[in-house]
mmCIF file of C-alpha atoms in Angstrom:
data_model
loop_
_atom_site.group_PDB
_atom_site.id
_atom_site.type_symbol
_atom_site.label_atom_id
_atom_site.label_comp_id
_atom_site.label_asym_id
_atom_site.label_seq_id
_atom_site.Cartn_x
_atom_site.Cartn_y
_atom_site.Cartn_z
ATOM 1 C CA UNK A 1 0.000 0.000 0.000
ATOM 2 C CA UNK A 2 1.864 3.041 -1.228
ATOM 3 C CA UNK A 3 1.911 5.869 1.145
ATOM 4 C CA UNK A 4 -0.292 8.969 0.164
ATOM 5 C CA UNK A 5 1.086 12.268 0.332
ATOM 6 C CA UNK A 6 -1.564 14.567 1.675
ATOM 7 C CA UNK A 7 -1.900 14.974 5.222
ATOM 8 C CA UNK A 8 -3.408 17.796 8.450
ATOM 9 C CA UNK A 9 -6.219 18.061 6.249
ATOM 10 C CA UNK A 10 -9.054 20.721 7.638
ATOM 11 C CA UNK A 11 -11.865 22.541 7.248
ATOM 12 C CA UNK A 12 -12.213 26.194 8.070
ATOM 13 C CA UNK A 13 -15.896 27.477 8.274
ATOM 14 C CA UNK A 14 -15.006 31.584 6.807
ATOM 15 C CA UNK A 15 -16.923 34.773 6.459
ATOM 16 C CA UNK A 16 -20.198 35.645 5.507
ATOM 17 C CA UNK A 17 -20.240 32.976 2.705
ATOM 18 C CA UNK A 18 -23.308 31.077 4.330
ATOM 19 C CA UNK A 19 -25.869 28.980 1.558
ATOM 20 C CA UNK A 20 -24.833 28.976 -1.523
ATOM 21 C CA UNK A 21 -20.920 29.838 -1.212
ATOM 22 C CA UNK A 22 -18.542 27.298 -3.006
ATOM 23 C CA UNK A 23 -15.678 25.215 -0.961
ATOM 24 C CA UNK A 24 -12.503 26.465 -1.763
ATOM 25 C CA UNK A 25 -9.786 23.833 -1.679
ATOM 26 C CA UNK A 26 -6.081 25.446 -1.276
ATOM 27 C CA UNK A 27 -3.159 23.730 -2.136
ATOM 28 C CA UNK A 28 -0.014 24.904 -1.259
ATOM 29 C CA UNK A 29 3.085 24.464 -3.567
ATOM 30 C CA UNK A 30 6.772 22.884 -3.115
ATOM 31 C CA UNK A 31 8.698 23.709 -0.226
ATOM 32 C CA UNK A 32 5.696 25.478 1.888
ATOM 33 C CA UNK A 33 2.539 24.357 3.817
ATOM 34 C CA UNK A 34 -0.777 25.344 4.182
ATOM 35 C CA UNK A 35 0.316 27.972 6.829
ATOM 36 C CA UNK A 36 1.472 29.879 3.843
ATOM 37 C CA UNK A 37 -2.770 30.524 2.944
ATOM 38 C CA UNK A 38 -2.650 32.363 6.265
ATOM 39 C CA UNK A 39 -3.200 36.125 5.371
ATOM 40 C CA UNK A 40 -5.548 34.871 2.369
ATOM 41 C CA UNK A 41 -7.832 32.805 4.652
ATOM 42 C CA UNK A 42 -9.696 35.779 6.389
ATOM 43 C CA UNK A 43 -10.620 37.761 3.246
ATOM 44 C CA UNK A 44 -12.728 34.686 1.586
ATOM 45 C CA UNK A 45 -16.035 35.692 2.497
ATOM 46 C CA UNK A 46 -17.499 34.489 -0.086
ATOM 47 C CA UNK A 47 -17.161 30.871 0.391
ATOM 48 C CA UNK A 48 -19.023 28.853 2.754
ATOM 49 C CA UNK A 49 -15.721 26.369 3.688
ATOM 50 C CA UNK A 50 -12.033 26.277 3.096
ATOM 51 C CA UNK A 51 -10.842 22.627 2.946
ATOM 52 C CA UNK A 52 -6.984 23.226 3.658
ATOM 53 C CA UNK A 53 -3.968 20.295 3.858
ATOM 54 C CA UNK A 54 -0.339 20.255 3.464
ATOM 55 C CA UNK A 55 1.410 18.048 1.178
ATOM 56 C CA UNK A 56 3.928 15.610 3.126
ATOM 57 C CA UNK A 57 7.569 16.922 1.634
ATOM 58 C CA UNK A 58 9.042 14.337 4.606
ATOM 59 C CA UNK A 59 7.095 11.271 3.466
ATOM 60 C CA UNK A 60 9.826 8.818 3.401
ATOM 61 C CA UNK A 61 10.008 5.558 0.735
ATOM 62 C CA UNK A 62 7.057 2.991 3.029
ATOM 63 C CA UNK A 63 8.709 -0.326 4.624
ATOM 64 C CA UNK A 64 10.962 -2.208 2.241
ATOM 65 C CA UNK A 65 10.855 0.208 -0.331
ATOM 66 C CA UNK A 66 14.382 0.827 -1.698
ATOM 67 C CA UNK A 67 14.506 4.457 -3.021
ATOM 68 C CA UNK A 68 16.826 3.498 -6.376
ATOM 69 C CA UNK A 69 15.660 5.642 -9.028
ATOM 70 C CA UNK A 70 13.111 3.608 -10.988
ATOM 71 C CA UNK A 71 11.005 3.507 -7.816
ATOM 72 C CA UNK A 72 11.962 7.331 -7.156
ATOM 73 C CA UNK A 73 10.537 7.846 -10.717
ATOM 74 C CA UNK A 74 6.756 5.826 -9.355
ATOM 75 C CA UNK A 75 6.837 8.038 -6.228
ATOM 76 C CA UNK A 76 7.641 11.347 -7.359
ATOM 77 C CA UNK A 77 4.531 11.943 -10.078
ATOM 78 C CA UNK A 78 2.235 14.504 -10.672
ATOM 79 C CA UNK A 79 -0.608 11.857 -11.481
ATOM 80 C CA UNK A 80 -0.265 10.396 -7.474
ATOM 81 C CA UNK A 81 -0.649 13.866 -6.191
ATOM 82 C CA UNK A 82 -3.615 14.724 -8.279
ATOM 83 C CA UNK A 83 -4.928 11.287 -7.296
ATOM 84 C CA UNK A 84 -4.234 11.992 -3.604
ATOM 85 C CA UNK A 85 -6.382 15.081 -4.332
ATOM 86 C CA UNK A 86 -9.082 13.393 -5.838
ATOM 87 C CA UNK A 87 -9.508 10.966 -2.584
ATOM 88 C CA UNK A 88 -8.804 13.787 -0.260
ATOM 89 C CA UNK A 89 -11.639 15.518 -2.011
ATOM 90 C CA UNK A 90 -13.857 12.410 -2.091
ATOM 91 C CA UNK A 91 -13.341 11.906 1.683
ATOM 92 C CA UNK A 92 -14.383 15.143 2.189
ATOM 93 C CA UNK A 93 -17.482 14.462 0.102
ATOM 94 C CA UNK A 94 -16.337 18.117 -1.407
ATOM 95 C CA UNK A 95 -18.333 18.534 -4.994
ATOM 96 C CA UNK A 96 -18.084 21.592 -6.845
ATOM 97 C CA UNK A 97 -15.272 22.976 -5.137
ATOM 98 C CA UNK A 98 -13.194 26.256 -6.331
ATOM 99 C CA UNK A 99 -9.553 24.843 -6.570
ATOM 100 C CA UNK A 100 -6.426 27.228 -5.657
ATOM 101 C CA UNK A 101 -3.387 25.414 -6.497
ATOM 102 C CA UNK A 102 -0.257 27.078 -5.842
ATOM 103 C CA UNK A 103 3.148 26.577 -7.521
ATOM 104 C CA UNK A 104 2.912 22.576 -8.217
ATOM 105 C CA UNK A 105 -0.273 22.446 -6.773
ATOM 106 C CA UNK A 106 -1.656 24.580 -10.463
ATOM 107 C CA UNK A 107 -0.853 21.250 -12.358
ATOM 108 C CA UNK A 108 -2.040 18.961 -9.843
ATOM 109 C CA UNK A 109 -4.885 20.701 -9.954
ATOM 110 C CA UNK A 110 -5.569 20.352 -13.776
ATOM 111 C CA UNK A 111 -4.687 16.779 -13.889
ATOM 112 C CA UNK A 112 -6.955 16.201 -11.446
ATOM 113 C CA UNK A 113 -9.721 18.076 -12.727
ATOM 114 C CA UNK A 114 -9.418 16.337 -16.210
ATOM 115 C CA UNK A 115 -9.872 12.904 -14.429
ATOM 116 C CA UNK A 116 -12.537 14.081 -12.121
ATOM 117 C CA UNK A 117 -14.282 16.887 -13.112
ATOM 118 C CA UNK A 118 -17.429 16.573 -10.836
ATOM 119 C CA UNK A 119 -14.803 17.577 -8.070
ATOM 120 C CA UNK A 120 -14.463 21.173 -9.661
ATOM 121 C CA UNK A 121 -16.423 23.949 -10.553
ATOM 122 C CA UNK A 122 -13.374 26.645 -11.115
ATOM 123 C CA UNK A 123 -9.641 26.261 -11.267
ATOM 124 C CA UNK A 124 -7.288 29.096 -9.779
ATOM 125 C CA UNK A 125 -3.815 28.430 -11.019
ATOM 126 C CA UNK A 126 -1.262 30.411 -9.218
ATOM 127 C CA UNK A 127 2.242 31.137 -10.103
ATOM 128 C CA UNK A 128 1.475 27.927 -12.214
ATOM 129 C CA UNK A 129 4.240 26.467 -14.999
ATOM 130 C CA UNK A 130 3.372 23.173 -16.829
ATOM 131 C CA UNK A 131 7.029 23.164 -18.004
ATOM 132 C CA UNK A 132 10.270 25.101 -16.741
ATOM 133 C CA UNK A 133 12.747 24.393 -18.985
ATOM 134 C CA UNK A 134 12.452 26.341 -22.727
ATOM 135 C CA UNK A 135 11.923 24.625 -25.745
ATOM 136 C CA UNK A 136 13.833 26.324 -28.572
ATOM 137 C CA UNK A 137 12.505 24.425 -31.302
ATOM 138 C CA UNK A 138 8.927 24.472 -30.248
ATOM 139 C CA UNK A 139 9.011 28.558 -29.632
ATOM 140 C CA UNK A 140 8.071 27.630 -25.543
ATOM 141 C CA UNK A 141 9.244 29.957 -23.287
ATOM 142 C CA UNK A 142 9.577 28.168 -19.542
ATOM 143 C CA UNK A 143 12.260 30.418 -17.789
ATOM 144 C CA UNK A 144 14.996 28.282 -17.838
ATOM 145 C CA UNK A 145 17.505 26.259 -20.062
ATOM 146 C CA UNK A 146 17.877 22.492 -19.170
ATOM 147 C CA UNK A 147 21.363 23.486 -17.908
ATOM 148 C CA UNK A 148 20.246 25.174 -15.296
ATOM 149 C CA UNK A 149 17.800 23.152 -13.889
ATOM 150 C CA UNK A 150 20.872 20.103 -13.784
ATOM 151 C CA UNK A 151 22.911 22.692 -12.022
ATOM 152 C CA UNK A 152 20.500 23.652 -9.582
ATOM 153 C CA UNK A 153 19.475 19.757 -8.767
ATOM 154 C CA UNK A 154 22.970 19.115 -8.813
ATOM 155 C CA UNK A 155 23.252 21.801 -5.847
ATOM 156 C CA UNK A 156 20.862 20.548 -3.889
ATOM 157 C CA UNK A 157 21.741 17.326 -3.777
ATOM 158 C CA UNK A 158 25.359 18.463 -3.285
ATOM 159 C CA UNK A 159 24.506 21.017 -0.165
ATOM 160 C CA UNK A 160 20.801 21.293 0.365
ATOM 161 C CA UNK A 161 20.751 23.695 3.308
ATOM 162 C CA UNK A 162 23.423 26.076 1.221
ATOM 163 C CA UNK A 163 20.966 25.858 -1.844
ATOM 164 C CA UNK A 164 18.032 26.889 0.322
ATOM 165 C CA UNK A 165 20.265 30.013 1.563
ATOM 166 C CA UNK A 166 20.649 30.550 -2.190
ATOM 167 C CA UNK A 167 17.231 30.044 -3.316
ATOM 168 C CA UNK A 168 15.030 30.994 -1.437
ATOM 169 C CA UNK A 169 15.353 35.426 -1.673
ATOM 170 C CA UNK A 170 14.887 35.175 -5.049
ATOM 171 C CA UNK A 171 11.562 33.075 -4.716
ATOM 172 C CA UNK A 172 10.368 34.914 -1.757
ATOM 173 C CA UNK A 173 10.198 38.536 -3.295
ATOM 174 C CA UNK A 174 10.785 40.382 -0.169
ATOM 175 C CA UNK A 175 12.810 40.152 3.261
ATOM 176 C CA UNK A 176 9.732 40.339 4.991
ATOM 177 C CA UNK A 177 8.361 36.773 4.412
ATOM 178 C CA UNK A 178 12.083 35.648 3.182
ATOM 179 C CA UNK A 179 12.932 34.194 7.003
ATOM 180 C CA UNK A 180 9.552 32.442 7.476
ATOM 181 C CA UNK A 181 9.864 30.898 3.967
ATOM 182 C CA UNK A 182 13.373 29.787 4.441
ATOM 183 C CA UNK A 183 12.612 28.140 7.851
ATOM 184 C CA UNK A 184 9.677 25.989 5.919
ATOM 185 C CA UNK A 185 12.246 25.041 3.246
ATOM 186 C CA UNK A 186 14.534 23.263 5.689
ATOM 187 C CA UNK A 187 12.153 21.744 7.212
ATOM 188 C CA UNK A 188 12.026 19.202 4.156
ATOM 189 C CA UNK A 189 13.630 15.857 3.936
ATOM 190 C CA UNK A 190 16.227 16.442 1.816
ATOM 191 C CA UNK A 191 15.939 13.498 -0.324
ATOM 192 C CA UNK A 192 12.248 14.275 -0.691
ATOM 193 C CA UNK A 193 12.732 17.645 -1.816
ATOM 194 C CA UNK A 194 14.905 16.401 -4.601
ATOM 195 C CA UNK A 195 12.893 13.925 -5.518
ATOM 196 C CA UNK A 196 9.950 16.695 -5.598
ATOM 197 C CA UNK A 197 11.712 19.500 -7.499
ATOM 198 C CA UNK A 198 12.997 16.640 -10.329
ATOM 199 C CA UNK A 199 9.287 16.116 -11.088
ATOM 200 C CA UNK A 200 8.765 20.001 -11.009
ATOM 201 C CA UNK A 201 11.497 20.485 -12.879
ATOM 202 C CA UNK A 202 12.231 18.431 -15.128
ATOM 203 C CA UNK A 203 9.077 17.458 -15.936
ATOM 204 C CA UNK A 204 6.346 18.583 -19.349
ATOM 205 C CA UNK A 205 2.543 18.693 -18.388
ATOM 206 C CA UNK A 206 1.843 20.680 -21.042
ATOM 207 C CA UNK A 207 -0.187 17.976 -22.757
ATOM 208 C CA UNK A 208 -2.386 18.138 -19.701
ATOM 209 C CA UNK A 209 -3.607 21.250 -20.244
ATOM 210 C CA UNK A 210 -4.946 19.844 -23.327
ATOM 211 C CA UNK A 211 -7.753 17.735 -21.126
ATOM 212 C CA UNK A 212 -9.001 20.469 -18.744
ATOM 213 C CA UNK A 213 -12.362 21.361 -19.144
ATOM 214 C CA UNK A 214 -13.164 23.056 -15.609
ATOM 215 C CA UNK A 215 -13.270 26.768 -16.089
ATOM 216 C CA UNK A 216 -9.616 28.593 -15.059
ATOM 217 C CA UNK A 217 -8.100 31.623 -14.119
ATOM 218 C CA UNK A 218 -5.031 31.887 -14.465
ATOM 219 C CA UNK A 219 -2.746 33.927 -11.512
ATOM 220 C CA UNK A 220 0.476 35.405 -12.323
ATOM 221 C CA UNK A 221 3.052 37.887 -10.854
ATOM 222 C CA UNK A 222 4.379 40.092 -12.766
ATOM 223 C CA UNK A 223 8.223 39.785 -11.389
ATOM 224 C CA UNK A 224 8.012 36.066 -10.711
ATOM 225 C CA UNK A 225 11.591 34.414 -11.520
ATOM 226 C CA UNK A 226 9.936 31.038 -11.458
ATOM 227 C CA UNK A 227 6.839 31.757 -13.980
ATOM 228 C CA UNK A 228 7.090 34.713 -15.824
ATOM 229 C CA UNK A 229 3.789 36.679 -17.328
ATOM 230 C CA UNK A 230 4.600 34.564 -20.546
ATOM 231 C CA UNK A 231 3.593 31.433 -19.478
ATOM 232 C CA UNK A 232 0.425 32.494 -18.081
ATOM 233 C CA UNK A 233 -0.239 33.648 -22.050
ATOM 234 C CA UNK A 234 0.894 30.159 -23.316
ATOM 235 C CA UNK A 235 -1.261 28.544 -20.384
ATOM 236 C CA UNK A 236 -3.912 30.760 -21.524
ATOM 237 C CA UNK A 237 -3.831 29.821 -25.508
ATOM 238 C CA UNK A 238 -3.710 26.024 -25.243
ATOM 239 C CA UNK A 239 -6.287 25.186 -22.448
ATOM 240 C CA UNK A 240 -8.576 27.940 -24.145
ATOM 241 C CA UNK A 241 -8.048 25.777 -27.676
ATOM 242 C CA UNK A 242 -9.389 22.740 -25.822
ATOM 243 C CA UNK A 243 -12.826 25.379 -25.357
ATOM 244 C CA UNK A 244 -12.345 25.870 -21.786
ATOM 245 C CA UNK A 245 -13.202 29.083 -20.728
ATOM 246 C CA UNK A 246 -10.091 30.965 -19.360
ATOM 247 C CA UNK A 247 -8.988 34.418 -17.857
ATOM 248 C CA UNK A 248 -6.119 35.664 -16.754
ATOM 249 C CA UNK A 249 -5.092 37.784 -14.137
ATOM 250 C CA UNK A 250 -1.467 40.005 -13.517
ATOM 251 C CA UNK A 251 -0.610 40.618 -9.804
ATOM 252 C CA UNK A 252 1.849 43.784 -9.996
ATOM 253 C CA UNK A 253 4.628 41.945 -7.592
ATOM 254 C CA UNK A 254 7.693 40.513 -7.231
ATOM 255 C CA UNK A 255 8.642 36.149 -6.568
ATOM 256 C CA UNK A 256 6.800 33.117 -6.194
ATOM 257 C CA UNK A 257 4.544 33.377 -2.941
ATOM 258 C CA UNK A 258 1.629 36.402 -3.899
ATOM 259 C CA UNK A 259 -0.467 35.054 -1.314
ATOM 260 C CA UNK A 260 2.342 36.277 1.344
ATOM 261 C CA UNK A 261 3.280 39.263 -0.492
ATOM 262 C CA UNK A 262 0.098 40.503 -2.408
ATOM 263 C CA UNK A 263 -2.300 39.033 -0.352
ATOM 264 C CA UNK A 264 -5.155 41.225 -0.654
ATOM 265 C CA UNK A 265 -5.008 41.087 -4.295
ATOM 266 C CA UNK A 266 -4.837 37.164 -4.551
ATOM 267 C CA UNK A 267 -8.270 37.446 -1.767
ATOM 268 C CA UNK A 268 -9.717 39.845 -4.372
ATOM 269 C CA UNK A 269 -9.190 37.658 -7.434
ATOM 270 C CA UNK A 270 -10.464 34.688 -5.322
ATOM 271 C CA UNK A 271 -13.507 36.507 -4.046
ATOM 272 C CA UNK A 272 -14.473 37.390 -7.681
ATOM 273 C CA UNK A 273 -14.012 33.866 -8.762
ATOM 274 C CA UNK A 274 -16.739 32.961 -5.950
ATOM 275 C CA UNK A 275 -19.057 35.631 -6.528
ATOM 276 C CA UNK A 276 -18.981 35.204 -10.174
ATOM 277 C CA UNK A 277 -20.061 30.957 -9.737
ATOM 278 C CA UNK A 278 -22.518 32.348 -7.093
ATOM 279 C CA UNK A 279 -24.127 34.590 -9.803
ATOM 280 C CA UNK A 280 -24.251 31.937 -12.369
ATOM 281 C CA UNK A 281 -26.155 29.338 -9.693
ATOM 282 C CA UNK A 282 -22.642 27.163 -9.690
ATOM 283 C CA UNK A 283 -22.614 24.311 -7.283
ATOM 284 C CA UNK A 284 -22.994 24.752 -3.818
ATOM 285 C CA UNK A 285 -20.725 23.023 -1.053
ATOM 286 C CA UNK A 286 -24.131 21.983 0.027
ATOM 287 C CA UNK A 287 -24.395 19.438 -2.361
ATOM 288 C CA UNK A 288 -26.040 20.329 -5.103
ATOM 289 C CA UNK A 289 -26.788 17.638 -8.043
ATOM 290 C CA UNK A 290 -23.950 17.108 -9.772
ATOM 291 C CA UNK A 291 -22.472 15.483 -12.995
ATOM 292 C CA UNK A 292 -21.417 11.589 -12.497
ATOM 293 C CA UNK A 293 -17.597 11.045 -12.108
ATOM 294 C CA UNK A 294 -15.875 10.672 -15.526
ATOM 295 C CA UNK A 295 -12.288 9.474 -14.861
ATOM 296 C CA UNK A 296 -10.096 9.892 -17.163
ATOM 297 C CA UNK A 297 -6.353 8.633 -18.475
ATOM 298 C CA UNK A 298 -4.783 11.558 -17.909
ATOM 299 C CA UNK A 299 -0.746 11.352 -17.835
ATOM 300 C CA UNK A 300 0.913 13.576 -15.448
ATOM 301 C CA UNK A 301 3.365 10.367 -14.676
ATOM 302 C CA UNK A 302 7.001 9.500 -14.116
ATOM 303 C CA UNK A 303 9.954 11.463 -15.322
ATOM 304 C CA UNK A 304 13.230 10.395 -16.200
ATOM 305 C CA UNK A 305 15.412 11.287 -13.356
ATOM 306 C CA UNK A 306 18.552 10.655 -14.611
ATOM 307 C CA UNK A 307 20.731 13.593 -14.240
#
């Protein structure tokens, strides 16, 4: 029985949502937990619950398990997140819900909601990338030449706690969250944060955007080292060619955490999102009747982490 990655799962009862107000799941991205929704939780009144949980970044290989890199390559997958998701979400009996997925959480999010799409009424994809590494040939801009990504992998594995020192200002944005992200950083197993950031890194989802057919917006910062504007616009082009309905929105700040550094804006865009699907009579966390489950084969699965 494989060990599932999701765990301190909770539900916050928030504002003035009351009857009618969406869920709103929140899934934090690599290297934080769902502390980092803190100044974000407050200023959702317009849901009725938050469902929040962290992803385990210390979940070791289970009994017998030897972590040699074909069964590093089974663990480390965007597909067993998503479906960690889904049974979180099922456990939960949560229908409907409005999905924020942060960072790695944006792609979880989509493969998920391509397999399950009863699960989801709206997608909010923050500081989302469905590939990192450019693709000269294909005209893709990710951020980042293959290169780089081996020399940064290379450094962690080399000297974790020095590549956290090294890392972590430029993803923070600011000195005044830089401390409080740093300290979550090193809490990770090492070993499971390299596993992690190979499948972020390394790895191309962009064939899952082709399957999403829950409605998206898209959340980008506009001085984000990680995801720049530009991806947002290819993110934007190809699920919108699959006819999902897509929008995307600019936060005017700096790194890879705008729910710690722009937080009022991210509550904003999030509030919208819920009044909007309360306008249109969108599902309720109430449970209102909803589509059957359609799973689907949706990749998001091992990488080759050979380096």
């Amino acid at each position: 029985m494989r060990r599932r990655w999701c765990t301190n799962a909770s539900e916050v009862v928030v504002g003035s949502g009351g009857e009618g107000g969406a869920t709103v799941v929140l899934a934090h991205g690599y290297g934080v937990s769902q502390a980092s929704w803190d100044k974000v939780l407050p200023s959702i009144s317009k849901a009725s619950k938050v469902l929040l949980f962290d992803w385990d970044f210390n979940a070791r290989a289970d009994d017998g398990e030897e972590e040699e890199a074909d069964t590093a390559a089974a663990r480390y997958t965007f597909g067993r997140f998503a479906d960690d998701l889904i049974a979180l979400m099922d456990e939960r009996e949560v229908r409907g819900a409005v999905f924020v997925g942060h960072s790695m959480s944006a792609m979880v999010g989509c493969i998920a909601a391509a397999r399950r799409p009863d699960l989801f009424a709206h997608l909010v994809l923050l500081c989302a990338s469905p590939r990192y590494i450019d693709s000269e040939e294909e005209g893709y801009v990710g951020g980042f030449d293959e290169a780089s990504i081996h020399a940064m992998l290379g450094a962690m594995e080399s000297d974790f706690q020095g590549w956290v020192k090294g890392f972590v200002p430029n993803a923070a944005g600011g000195t005044a969250v830089e401390e409080r992200i740093e300290r979550s950083f090193r809490a990770m197993d090492p070993a499971v944060a390299l596993g992690v950031a190979r499948m972020i890194f390394l790895g191309d989802q962009r064939e899952a955007l082709d399957n999403v057919s829950t409605p998206c917006t898209v959340v980008q910062v506009r001085h984000d080292f990680a995801a720049p504007p530009i991806v947002a616009e290819y993110m934007q082009q190809r699920i919108t060619r699959a006819g999902t309905d897509v929008a995307v929105e600019i936060v005017e700040s700096v790194g890879h955490f705008p729910q710690l550094m722009a937080s009022t804006r991210v509550a904003d865009i999030l509030d919208g999102v819920l009044l909007r699907l309360r306008g249109e009579g969108g599902h309720d966390a109430a449970g209102a009747p909803m589509p059957p489950p359609a799973d689907k084969e949706v990749d998001g699965g091992a990488i080759d982490i050979m380096m």
